[in-house]
Each structure stands twice: as structure tokens, then as C-alpha cells.
Amino acid sequence: MRRSKKFAFPILVCFLVMLLLVTACSTKGGSSDQAGEGITTVTMWHGLTSIDLDNMNKVVKAFEEKNPTIKMNLVYTESNEGSDQKLLTAVAGGNPPDVALFDRFKVGTWAAQGSLTDLSSMAAESGIRKEMYYPFAWEESSYQGKLYAMPMDTDSRLLFYNKDHFKEVGLDPNKPPQTIAELEAAAEKLTIKEGKRFKRIGFIPWYSQGWLYTWGWSFGGEFQDAATGKITANDPKVVEALQWMTDFGKKYNVEDIAGFTSAAGTEEMDPFISGQVSMKISGNFTVKGIEKFKPDLNYGVAPIPTPTGTNFTTWSGGGSAIIPKGAKNIAAAWKFLEFLGKEEGQTLLNADSQISVIDSVNDKYGYKDDPIMKEFINILPNSHNRPVIPEGQLLWNELASATEKATRGNGTPKENLDRVTETVNKALEKYDK
């Protein structure tokens, strides 16, 4: 029997409304739900792939065995600005995941805008203490004295140098430069230039991981006043560092260097791997590439030179796990973060992949017995983190711009860094209101 159109339309509307409700419930922006029989499902957004995902799955397996009433639901979200916006939208809509993984560098910005759950009291009750981690990792996970993220992994930066090139020009391959003067002298010996073209370049201060943060701290400068929180990009020692970079560019002709770097490749064509650059500043993440593309490369790593040849330092970043504001299952989510942040979770998470934020785990991995990796570990207690401020990305962009302008003769280092300091501090004023 055919239904009349008079009754069919309302039925269709009701059906569509129910369908939308069911769809909304089933795709609930990654938020978690309470499964039956006392099981709590914790949804975690992540951007992990390859070995990092394999390791995370091992962490989840071990965690669930110890916590049978909690199930982890891992949801892949590509790690980019789009995923940040997606997470921010979910937080604003009151439907975030229970846990999300993201760069510690963002903690200050997200905490300032109220998008993260304060973990301080839960950490204290669980025995998660500052002393368990490298100082910079805890610092970068905190904002205004409160813990907002669980640090997961880290890195550090050192001077990479080609030992065969050192032998070739009469430098001792077992004595890498320790002072800025020694670095300059070695670079001069190692550089082979024909006209405007570099056949080989000894060193480029700003190449790879040679950011102004790298050199500013190596010259003894500070980018933030610890007492006031104000940005101090024009610290005299930071200015001195940028002046040195600028003078280096003038000596070798910054345009000729730019011509060289613009043609530089990556992976197996990385100029350090291919022998076109003799020394560069880079991180432990470069080691895997060398092992893959040129395992017989005769190289060493050493602390980044300083003006005095003492007080060596570096800077570090890394990933973290956070509980977004508005997460539904905070207690269960915290149980996972607690497991992730302690030695067992850290050991599973970073195996054959990353450097742990816990020193004893790196010792367990055998890194301290490895001639290359031990240098990256040994420097960590003296490592810096970028200032944890709501405008961290603005400061990063402004420092990169100041470096580019100064080395190309567009304003002096002091003028450019005064401008950075003024711009960022002005942007920070609105957070004081």
C-alpha cells in the first residue's frame, strides 16, 4: 500500500534528524565515551607514524594491561597547522579529545588562551616531579609556574665536523674547534672557493640548526628576563652573536653563500653528507640520516664553540602530551600521561627513535656508551628551551627575520634586535590585562 505524501514528508524529516544525531554521536570530534561494563575509553589525537607509532602502540599495550578499566583509542591527525586548528575548534566547541600530542613549543600559547588543563595537582599526587626530567623539558612544559604538558622526548644540537676534511687540511680530527676563533680558523682552512663559487665551504653559521637561539646562548646571552618575563632579544651578548654572524657573512660574501645554500639538497644530497660542507650545526635527528645515506662518513660531533671555549650549551625542543580544556575523561587521561611520563612508558616510547627526557632512560638505551650519541646526552643538563610565552611563534619569526636582515646588511644587528624586543614585548602586553 502506498503511503500518502502528506505523511511521508514528516517521517523523512524525522529520519534525517535521527541520522544526524547518530552521526554526530559517532564522530564526536574525537571526544571519548564511556564504554559499557566500567570501561573508560580515552581518545588520543596524534600525528605519529612509522617507528614512533609502533612505540606508542607498545606504550598503550603495556598501559592497558596495567589499567584494564581504561582503553586507549588512538586517532591519527596529520601534524600541521590544520590539525592545530582542528584541535582548537574542538576545544572551543566543548568536544576535544581526552589527550593530544603536540610540540612543547606551543604550550605557552595554548595555556595562555585557556585551552589546556592544568596538570599540576595531579602530577604532585602521582609523584611526577620536576627533578625527574631534564630542567628544560619541565620548564617548556610549564606556564607561569603550572604544569600543562607531559614531556615525551627531546633533542639537542652540536657541531658536526668531517674528520677526513680535517686531516686533509692539517687539522687534528680529534680536536674539533672549541672557541669561536678556532671555528673561524678551521672554516678558513676548509673552504675551497673558485671565483664566486664554493667548491667546498668550511662552515656557515646560520645553516641547518644555526639559529640565533643557537648562537645567542653560546655567546652567553639570554632571550628573556627571568624576573620580569620580558623578552631581551637585544641582550648585548645576543647582539654580539648576531654581529659575529654578520661579519662572517661579509667575509665570505653573503650572496655567494646564499647561492650555495639555495642549491643545497636534502637527505643523501645534504651537503654535509655529500662533502660540500665540512662543519655544520645540527641535531641528533641528523645521525639517522647519515647512518642511512652514508654510513661510512668519518665524522664527529662536539659542543658548539663559544667565545671562551667554556660554558658549552645548546637548546632543545620536543613533543608532549596534553589534556585539552573540556576533555571528558580527565582522570583516565591523566593515568595515561602519568604512565607515559614515568620510566617504563618513556623506555617504550623512545626506543631506537628519540632521546628521552629522563636521563636514566637514555643511560638504559646505551646512548652514553655511543661515541656520537653520548655527546648529545652529555650536553642536555646544560640545555636551554625557548621562552615559554604566548607569542613564542612571533618571537621565533622575528629572530629569523632579524638574522636575515642583519646578515644581508639591512640594518645593524643592534637595530634589528631592538626592533624584535619592542615588537614582541608590545604583543605580550595584552596578556597582562
Tab-separated table of C-alpha atoms in Angstrom:
chain	number	residue	atom	x	y	z
A	1	MET	CA	0.000	0.000	0.000
A	2	ARG	CA	1.404	3.389	-0.950
A	3	ARG	CA	1.806	5.988	1.832
A	4	SER	CA	0.404	9.393	1.011
A	5	LYS	CA	2.875	12.266	0.522
A	6	LYS	CA	1.095	14.028	3.402
A	7	PHE	CA	2.601	11.538	5.931
A	8	ALA	CA	5.810	10.646	4.069
A	9	PHE	CA	7.433	14.087	4.410
A	10	PRO	CA	7.318	14.367	8.232
A	11	ILE	CA	8.617	10.785	8.518
A	12	LEU	CA	11.501	11.625	6.208
A	13	VAL	CA	12.370	14.712	8.259
A	14	CYS	CA	12.350	12.695	11.483
A	15	PHE	CA	14.578	10.070	9.876
A	16	LEU	CA	17.123	12.661	8.737
A	17	VAL	CA	17.192	14.321	12.164
A	18	MET	CA	17.803	10.943	13.825
A	19	LEU	CA	20.527	10.158	11.282
A	20	LEU	CA	22.271	13.429	12.007
A	21	LEU	CA	22.111	12.786	15.748
A	22	VAL	CA	23.535	9.292	15.345
A	23	THR	CA	26.289	10.588	13.044
A	24	ALA	CA	27.126	13.391	15.443
A	25	CYS	CA	27.407	10.949	18.327
A	26	SER	CA	29.570	8.510	16.393
A	27	THR	CA	32.002	11.127	15.042
A	28	LYS	CA	32.092	13.247	18.154
A	29	GLY	CA	35.218	15.310	17.318
A	30	GLY	CA	37.475	12.750	18.890
A	31	SER	CA	35.925	13.061	22.322
A	32	SER	CA	35.908	9.957	24.426
A	33	ASP	CA	32.941	7.977	25.588
A	34	GLN	CA	32.123	5.646	28.410
A	35	ALA	CA	32.018	2.095	27.159
A	36	GLY	CA	29.967	-0.476	28.968
A	37	GLU	CA	30.997	-2.570	31.969
A	38	GLY	CA	33.012	0.121	33.676
A	39	ILE	CA	35.430	0.589	30.802
A	40	THR	CA	36.525	4.146	30.066
A	41	THR	CA	37.744	4.914	26.570
A	42	VAL	CA	40.369	7.617	26.308
A	43	THR	CA	40.656	9.150	22.846
A	44	MET	CA	44.058	10.485	21.879
A	45	TRP	CA	44.823	12.553	18.794
A	46	HIS	CA	48.346	12.066	17.441
A	47	GLY	CA	50.450	12.553	14.316
A	48	LEU	CA	52.742	9.560	14.817
A	49	THR	CA	53.908	7.293	12.013
A	50	SER	CA	56.487	4.560	11.464
A	51	ILE	CA	58.588	3.536	14.473
A	52	ASP	CA	57.134	6.293	16.647
A	53	LEU	CA	53.637	4.866	16.148
A	54	ASP	CA	54.909	1.335	16.776
A	55	ASN	CA	56.459	2.508	20.031
A	56	MET	CA	53.275	4.304	21.074
A	57	ASN	CA	51.287	1.125	20.447
A	58	LYS	CA	53.676	-0.689	22.801
A	59	VAL	CA	53.086	2.006	25.412
A	60	VAL	CA	49.321	1.622	25.011
A	61	LYS	CA	49.509	-2.177	25.294
A	62	ALA	CA	51.551	-2.008	28.493
A	63	PHE	CA	49.308	0.717	29.914
A	64	GLU	CA	46.092	-1.182	29.208
A	65	GLU	CA	47.493	-4.344	30.815
A	66	LYS	CA	48.125	-2.375	33.993
A	67	ASN	CA	44.848	-0.459	33.737
A	68	PRO	CA	42.194	-2.908	32.487
A	69	THR	CA	39.342	-0.435	33.013
A	70	ILE	CA	40.841	2.052	30.532
A	71	LYS	CA	41.034	1.589	26.769
A	72	MET	CA	43.022	3.929	24.537
A	73	ASN	CA	41.559	4.991	21.199
A	74	LEU	CA	44.350	6.437	19.007
A	75	VAL	CA	43.149	8.765	16.254
A	76	TYR	CA	45.645	9.934	13.640
A	77	THR	CA	45.587	13.639	12.783
A	78	GLU	CA	48.280	14.914	10.478
A	79	SER	CA	50.785	17.050	12.343
A	80	ASN	CA	50.421	20.501	10.806
A	81	GLU	CA	48.753	23.851	11.366
A	82	GLY	CA	45.488	22.352	10.138
A	83	SER	CA	45.497	19.826	12.967
A	84	ASP	CA	46.146	22.645	15.449
A	85	GLN	CA	43.106	24.481	14.136
A	86	LYS	CA	41.061	21.298	14.307
A	87	LEU	CA	42.060	20.786	17.926
A	88	LEU	CA	41.387	24.414	18.777
A	89	THR	CA	37.942	24.164	17.161
A	90	ALA	CA	37.212	21.010	19.147
A	91	VAL	CA	38.223	22.759	22.380
A	92	ALA	CA	36.096	25.794	21.532
A	93	GLY	CA	33.179	23.513	20.717
A	94	GLY	CA	33.469	21.697	24.029
A	95	ASN	CA	34.219	18.387	22.370
A	96	PRO	CA	38.000	17.830	22.408
A	97	PRO	CA	39.815	14.507	22.628
A	98	ASP	CA	40.915	13.406	26.081
A	99	VAL	CA	44.598	13.572	25.137
A	100	ALA	CA	46.509	15.190	22.269
A	101	LEU	CA	50.161	15.121	21.306
A	102	PHE	CA	51.824	18.329	20.212
A	103	ASP	CA	55.021	20.361	20.193
A	104	ARG	CA	56.072	21.623	23.641
A	105	PHE	CA	56.925	24.897	21.954
A	106	LYS	CA	53.170	25.627	21.788
A	107	VAL	CA	52.438	25.100	25.484
A	108	GLY	CA	52.820	28.780	26.406
A	109	THR	CA	50.460	29.950	23.671
A	110	TRP	CA	47.771	27.367	24.357
A	111	ALA	CA	47.979	27.696	28.138
A	112	ALA	CA	47.656	31.490	27.904
A	113	GLN	CA	44.458	31.195	25.891
A	114	GLY	CA	42.966	28.712	28.373
A	115	SER	CA	42.952	25.695	26.060
A	116	LEU	CA	44.921	23.312	28.296
A	117	THR	CA	44.104	21.534	31.549
A	118	ASP	CA	46.342	22.408	34.498
A	119	LEU	CA	48.117	19.163	35.414
A	120	SER	CA	49.979	20.479	38.472
A	121	SER	CA	47.915	18.919	41.271
A	122	MET	CA	47.513	15.563	39.503
A	123	ALA	CA	51.265	15.455	38.870
A	124	ALA	CA	52.015	16.182	42.527
A	125	GLU	CA	49.634	13.460	43.713
A	126	SER	CA	51.174	10.959	41.269
A	127	GLY	CA	54.763	11.657	42.245
A	128	ILE	CA	55.595	13.344	38.940
A	129	ARG	CA	58.312	15.798	39.913
A	130	LYS	CA	60.458	18.372	38.162
A	131	GLU	CA	63.615	16.587	39.287
A	132	MET	CA	62.702	13.523	37.210
A	133	TYR	CA	63.328	15.353	33.941
A	134	TYR	CA	65.986	17.462	32.269
A	135	PRO	CA	65.337	21.014	33.532
A	136	PHE	CA	64.488	22.498	30.124
A	137	ALA	CA	61.850	19.787	29.446
A	138	TRP	CA	59.896	20.611	32.606
A	139	GLU	CA	60.334	24.337	32.024
A	140	GLU	CA	58.980	24.138	28.491
A	141	SER	CA	56.000	22.066	29.681
A	142	SER	CA	55.019	24.720	32.211
A	143	TYR	CA	53.494	28.182	32.005
A	144	GLN	CA	53.509	30.701	34.840
A	145	GLY	CA	54.557	28.021	37.329
A	146	LYS	CA	51.892	25.463	36.414
A	147	LEU	CA	52.409	22.197	34.539
A	148	TYR	CA	50.308	21.936	31.367
A	149	ALA	CA	52.009	19.114	29.436
A	150	MET	CA	53.815	15.837	29.952
A	151	PRO	CA	57.202	16.000	28.195
A	152	MET	CA	57.745	12.998	25.918
A	153	ASP	CA	61.023	13.289	24.030
A	154	THR	CA	63.743	15.739	23.160
A	155	ASP	CA	66.792	16.603	21.055
A	156	SER	CA	69.952	18.680	21.224
A	157	ARG	CA	72.246	20.496	18.838
A	158	LEU	CA	76.006	20.160	18.352
A	159	LEU	CA	78.795	20.894	15.885
A	160	PHE	CA	79.138	18.151	13.245
A	161	TYR	CA	82.559	18.020	11.571
A	162	ASN	CA	84.094	15.912	8.810
A	163	LYS	CA	87.235	14.222	10.160
A	164	ASP	CA	88.592	13.397	6.705
A	165	HIS	CA	88.405	17.057	5.708
A	166	PHE	CA	90.225	17.977	8.906
A	167	LYS	CA	93.064	15.543	8.091
A	168	GLU	CA	93.225	16.811	4.519
A	169	VAL	CA	93.962	20.405	5.575
A	170	GLY	CA	96.216	19.536	8.516
A	171	LEU	CA	93.703	19.949	11.342
A	172	ASP	CA	93.653	17.416	14.176
A	173	PRO	CA	90.483	15.299	13.642
A	174	ASN	CA	90.392	14.576	17.348
A	175	LYS	CA	90.437	18.242	18.339
A	176	PRO	CA	87.363	19.999	16.963
A	177	PRO	CA	87.204	23.780	17.476
A	178	GLN	CA	86.132	24.873	20.941
A	179	THR	CA	86.325	28.643	20.611
A	180	ILE	CA	84.780	30.952	18.032
A	181	ALA	CA	88.300	31.941	16.940
A	182	GLU	CA	89.232	28.277	16.397
A	183	LEU	CA	85.989	27.744	14.486
A	184	GLU	CA	86.768	30.686	12.190
A	185	ALA	CA	90.328	29.453	11.585
A	186	ALA	CA	89.163	25.930	10.785
A	187	ALA	CA	86.449	27.236	8.453
A	188	GLU	CA	89.015	29.279	6.545
A	189	LYS	CA	91.324	26.282	6.077
A	190	LEU	CA	88.498	24.014	4.987
A	191	THR	CA	86.887	26.379	2.482
A	192	ILE	CA	87.673	25.998	-1.204
A	193	LYS	CA	86.269	28.826	-3.322
A	194	GLU	CA	86.709	29.404	-7.042
A	195	GLY	CA	85.543	32.870	-8.001
A	196	LYS	CA	82.069	33.268	-6.547
A	197	ARG	CA	81.502	29.522	-6.371
A	198	PHE	CA	82.201	27.408	-3.318
A	199	LYS	CA	83.674	24.053	-4.231
A	200	ARG	CA	83.548	23.334	-0.523
A	201	ILE	CA	82.609	25.594	2.350
A	202	GLY	CA	84.062	25.103	5.803
A	203	PHE	CA	81.153	26.451	7.790
A	204	ILE	CA	78.050	28.637	7.596
A	205	PRO	CA	76.889	29.947	10.995
A	206	TRP	CA	73.179	30.139	10.147
A	207	TYR	CA	72.980	26.934	8.109
A	208	SER	CA	70.821	23.990	9.305
A	209	GLN	CA	70.305	24.462	13.074
A	210	GLY	CA	72.459	27.563	13.366
A	211	TRP	CA	69.566	29.748	14.509
A	212	LEU	CA	70.097	32.908	16.502
A	213	TYR	CA	68.896	30.983	19.572
A	214	THR	CA	71.870	28.629	18.999
A	215	TRP	CA	74.457	31.388	18.868
A	216	GLY	CA	72.823	33.799	21.299
A	217	TRP	CA	73.013	31.258	24.110
A	218	SER	CA	76.502	30.098	23.063
A	219	PHE	CA	77.704	33.694	23.337
A	220	GLY	CA	76.223	33.849	26.864
A	221	GLY	CA	73.097	35.855	26.076
A	222	GLU	CA	69.534	35.462	27.338
A	223	PHE	CA	66.344	35.961	25.366
A	224	GLN	CA	64.058	36.561	28.337
A	225	ASP	CA	64.383	38.280	31.691
A	226	ALA	CA	63.597	35.573	34.256
A	227	ALA	CA	62.331	38.110	36.793
A	228	THR	CA	60.040	40.214	34.607
A	229	GLY	CA	59.238	37.788	31.814
A	230	LYS	CA	60.136	40.493	29.281
A	231	ILE	CA	61.866	39.493	26.080
A	232	THR	CA	65.530	40.544	25.860
A	233	ALA	CA	66.439	39.762	22.249
A	234	ASN	CA	68.703	42.831	22.323
A	235	ASP	CA	70.784	41.389	25.182
A	236	PRO	CA	74.352	42.606	24.447
A	237	LYS	CA	75.588	39.019	24.121
A	238	VAL	CA	72.845	38.171	21.618
A	239	VAL	CA	73.741	41.302	19.669
A	240	GLU	CA	77.385	40.202	19.771
A	241	ALA	CA	76.388	36.795	18.387
A	242	LEU	CA	74.447	38.325	15.508
A	243	GLN	CA	77.308	40.730	14.811
A	244	TRP	CA	79.658	37.739	14.507
A	245	MET	CA	77.257	36.015	12.112
A	246	THR	CA	77.014	39.214	10.066
A	247	ASP	CA	80.790	39.649	9.924
A	248	PHE	CA	81.165	36.021	8.861
A	249	GLY	CA	78.739	36.648	6.005
A	250	LYS	CA	80.702	39.698	4.887
A	251	LYS	CA	83.988	37.789	4.883
A	252	TYR	CA	82.743	35.069	2.548
A	253	ASN	CA	80.176	37.239	0.717
A	254	VAL	CA	76.671	36.542	1.934
A	255	GLU	CA	75.282	36.464	-1.599
A	256	ASP	CA	77.769	33.780	-2.620
A	257	ILE	CA	76.822	31.788	0.469
A	258	ALA	CA	73.134	32.229	-0.380
A	259	GLY	CA	73.824	30.875	-3.852
A	260	PHE	CA	75.419	27.818	-2.276
A	261	THR	CA	72.661	27.148	0.296
A	262	SER	CA	69.815	27.719	-2.169
A	263	ALA	CA	71.187	24.868	-4.295
A	264	ALA	CA	71.780	22.555	-1.312
A	265	GLY	CA	69.894	19.275	-1.270
A	266	THR	CA	68.490	17.120	1.491
A	267	GLU	CA	68.800	13.505	2.634
A	268	GLU	CA	71.606	11.860	0.581
A	269	MET	CA	72.236	15.233	-1.101
A	270	ASP	CA	72.675	17.022	2.222
A	271	PRO	CA	75.906	18.993	1.648
A	272	PHE	CA	77.456	17.687	4.871
A	273	ILE	CA	76.790	14.101	3.778
A	274	SER	CA	77.967	14.797	0.221
A	275	GLY	CA	81.142	16.521	1.451
A	276	GLN	CA	80.328	20.047	0.272
A	277	VAL	CA	80.189	21.406	3.840
A	278	SER	CA	82.873	20.453	6.370
A	279	MET	CA	81.139	21.598	9.560
A	280	LYS	CA	77.583	22.424	10.458
A	281	ILE	CA	75.332	22.831	13.473
A	282	SER	CA	72.665	20.158	13.627
A	283	GLY	CA	70.822	17.839	15.964
A	284	ASN	CA	70.782	14.165	16.874
A	285	PHE	CA	67.991	13.738	14.306
A	286	THR	CA	70.708	14.069	11.628
A	287	VAL	CA	72.516	10.942	12.835
A	288	LYS	CA	69.901	8.541	11.431
A	289	GLY	CA	70.224	10.192	8.023
A	290	ILE	CA	73.991	9.758	7.989
A	291	GLU	CA	73.638	6.114	9.008
A	292	LYS	CA	71.157	5.594	6.190
A	293	PHE	CA	72.725	7.533	3.345
A	294	LYS	CA	76.474	7.463	4.104
A	295	PRO	CA	77.253	5.048	6.927
A	296	ASP	CA	80.994	5.247	6.243
A	297	LEU	CA	81.149	9.028	6.702
A	298	ASN	CA	84.087	9.734	9.009
A	299	TYR	CA	82.657	12.451	11.234
A	300	GLY	CA	82.497	13.578	14.819
A	301	VAL	CA	80.286	15.803	16.943
A	302	ALA	CA	81.345	18.317	19.567
A	303	PRO	CA	79.840	21.055	21.713
A	304	ILE	CA	79.021	24.259	19.854
A	305	PRO	CA	82.038	26.590	20.138
A	306	THR	CA	81.778	29.593	22.439
A	307	PRO	CA	83.885	32.787	22.606
A	308	THR	CA	85.846	31.436	25.605
A	309	GLY	CA	85.869	27.715	24.811
A	310	THR	CA	83.963	27.105	28.053
A	311	ASN	CA	80.359	27.115	29.268
A	312	PHE	CA	79.143	24.988	26.367
A	313	THR	CA	75.410	24.869	25.889
A	314	THR	CA	72.699	24.036	23.385
A	315	TRP	CA	68.923	24.225	23.107
A	316	SER	CA	66.262	21.553	22.934
A	317	GLY	CA	62.686	21.034	21.869
A	318	GLY	CA	60.436	18.012	21.692
A	319	GLY	CA	56.974	16.600	21.927
A	320	SER	CA	54.467	16.457	24.740
A	321	ALA	CA	51.073	15.080	25.689
A	322	ILE	CA	48.349	17.428	26.887
A	323	ILE	CA	44.785	17.180	28.157
A	324	PRO	CA	42.753	19.791	26.277
A	325	LYS	CA	40.409	22.015	28.249
A	326	GLY	CA	36.959	20.447	28.290
A	327	ALA	CA	38.161	16.840	27.984
A	328	LYS	CA	35.553	14.455	29.371
A	329	ASN	CA	37.741	11.783	30.985
A	330	ILE	CA	40.411	13.758	32.771
A	331	ALA	CA	41.168	11.187	35.468
A	332	ALA	CA	41.684	8.335	32.971
A	333	ALA	CA	43.596	10.616	30.599
A	334	TRP	CA	45.901	11.594	33.428
A	335	LYS	CA	46.563	7.938	34.253
A	336	PHE	CA	47.872	7.545	30.710
A	337	LEU	CA	50.004	10.690	30.892
A	338	GLU	CA	51.408	9.521	34.204
A	339	PHE	CA	52.411	6.183	32.655
A	340	LEU	CA	53.842	7.953	29.611
A	341	GLY	CA	55.891	10.278	31.778
A	342	LYS	CA	57.475	7.692	34.048
A	343	GLU	CA	60.448	5.477	33.287
A	344	GLU	CA	58.559	2.436	31.936
A	345	GLY	CA	56.481	4.487	29.498
A	346	GLN	CA	59.489	6.570	28.458
A	347	THR	CA	61.557	3.455	27.790
A	348	LEU	CA	58.915	2.010	25.460
A	349	LEU	CA	58.121	5.325	23.804
A	350	ASN	CA	61.585	6.369	22.663
A	351	ALA	CA	63.324	3.042	21.926
A	352	ASP	CA	65.500	3.199	18.767
A	353	SER	CA	63.919	6.532	17.936
A	354	GLN	CA	64.088	9.612	20.143
A	355	ILE	CA	66.059	10.883	23.118
A	356	SER	CA	64.104	10.524	26.349
A	357	VAL	CA	63.501	13.455	28.700
A	358	ILE	CA	64.610	11.158	31.570
A	359	ASP	CA	68.375	10.745	31.892
A	360	SER	CA	68.254	7.195	33.305
A	361	VAL	CA	66.278	6.015	30.253
A	362	ASN	CA	68.965	7.340	27.898
A	363	ASP	CA	71.520	5.522	30.032
A	364	LYS	CA	69.461	2.335	29.693
A	365	TYR	CA	69.437	2.744	25.889
A	366	GLY	CA	73.246	2.706	25.912
A	367	TYR	CA	73.478	6.207	24.456
A	368	LYS	CA	76.118	7.181	26.998
A	369	ASP	CA	78.448	4.486	25.610
A	370	ASP	CA	77.946	5.513	21.976
A	371	PRO	CA	80.732	7.858	20.747
A	372	ILE	CA	78.248	10.077	18.870
A	373	MET	CA	75.074	9.889	20.948
A	374	LYS	CA	76.833	10.386	24.276
A	375	GLU	CA	77.743	13.933	23.234
A	376	PHE	CA	74.081	14.754	22.635
A	377	ILE	CA	73.148	13.319	26.038
A	378	ASN	CA	76.017	14.895	27.975
A	379	ILE	CA	75.024	18.415	26.921
A	380	LEU	CA	71.343	18.060	27.963
A	381	PRO	CA	71.712	19.144	31.611
A	382	ASN	CA	73.005	22.489	30.265
A	383	SER	CA	70.457	22.859	27.502
A	384	HIS	CA	68.035	25.768	27.081
A	385	ASN	CA	64.424	25.862	25.990
A	386	ARG	CA	62.850	28.634	24.009
A	387	PRO	CA	60.955	31.169	26.144
A	388	VAL	CA	57.525	29.847	27.152
A	389	ILE	CA	55.397	32.830	26.190
A	390	PRO	CA	52.029	33.278	24.473
A	391	GLU	CA	53.847	34.793	21.482
A	392	GLY	CA	56.552	32.172	21.050
A	393	GLN	CA	55.958	31.806	17.324
A	394	LEU	CA	56.116	35.576	16.841
A	395	LEU	CA	59.468	35.689	18.649
A	396	TRP	CA	60.784	32.820	16.510
A	397	ASN	CA	59.708	34.555	13.292
A	398	GLU	CA	61.097	37.929	14.379
A	399	LEU	CA	64.501	36.445	15.298
A	400	ALA	CA	64.717	34.646	11.955
A	401	SER	CA	63.819	37.882	10.159
A	402	ALA	CA	66.387	39.886	12.163
A	403	THR	CA	69.095	37.361	11.269
A	404	GLU	CA	68.239	37.538	7.589
A	405	LYS	CA	68.190	41.356	7.575
A	406	ALA	CA	71.378	41.831	9.567
A	407	THR	CA	73.467	39.318	7.637
A	408	ARG	CA	72.341	40.941	4.381
A	409	GLY	CA	73.201	44.424	5.584
A	410	ASN	CA	69.631	45.604	6.090
A	411	GLY	CA	70.141	47.346	9.424
A	412	THR	CA	72.690	46.642	12.113
A	413	PRO	CA	72.331	43.659	14.473
A	414	LYS	CA	71.516	46.053	17.337
A	415	GLU	CA	68.848	47.896	15.343
A	416	ASN	CA	67.206	44.660	14.238
A	417	LEU	CA	67.234	43.110	17.696
A	418	ASP	CA	65.914	46.295	19.319
A	419	ARG	CA	63.005	46.014	16.902
A	420	VAL	CA	62.425	42.342	17.805
A	421	THR	CA	62.422	43.172	21.507
A	422	GLU	CA	59.982	46.043	21.107
A	423	THR	CA	57.633	44.130	18.781
A	424	VAL	CA	57.343	41.013	20.932
A	425	ASN	CA	57.069	42.823	24.264
A	426	LYS	CA	54.334	45.010	22.820
A	427	ALA	CA	52.473	41.892	21.637
A	428	LEU	CA	52.791	40.413	25.133
A	429	GLU	CA	51.198	43.445	26.807
A	430	LYS	CA	47.683	42.287	26.033
A	431	TYR	CA	48.196	39.170	28.168
A	432	ASP	CA	48.926	41.318	31.228
A	433	LYS	CA	45.477	42.938	31.171
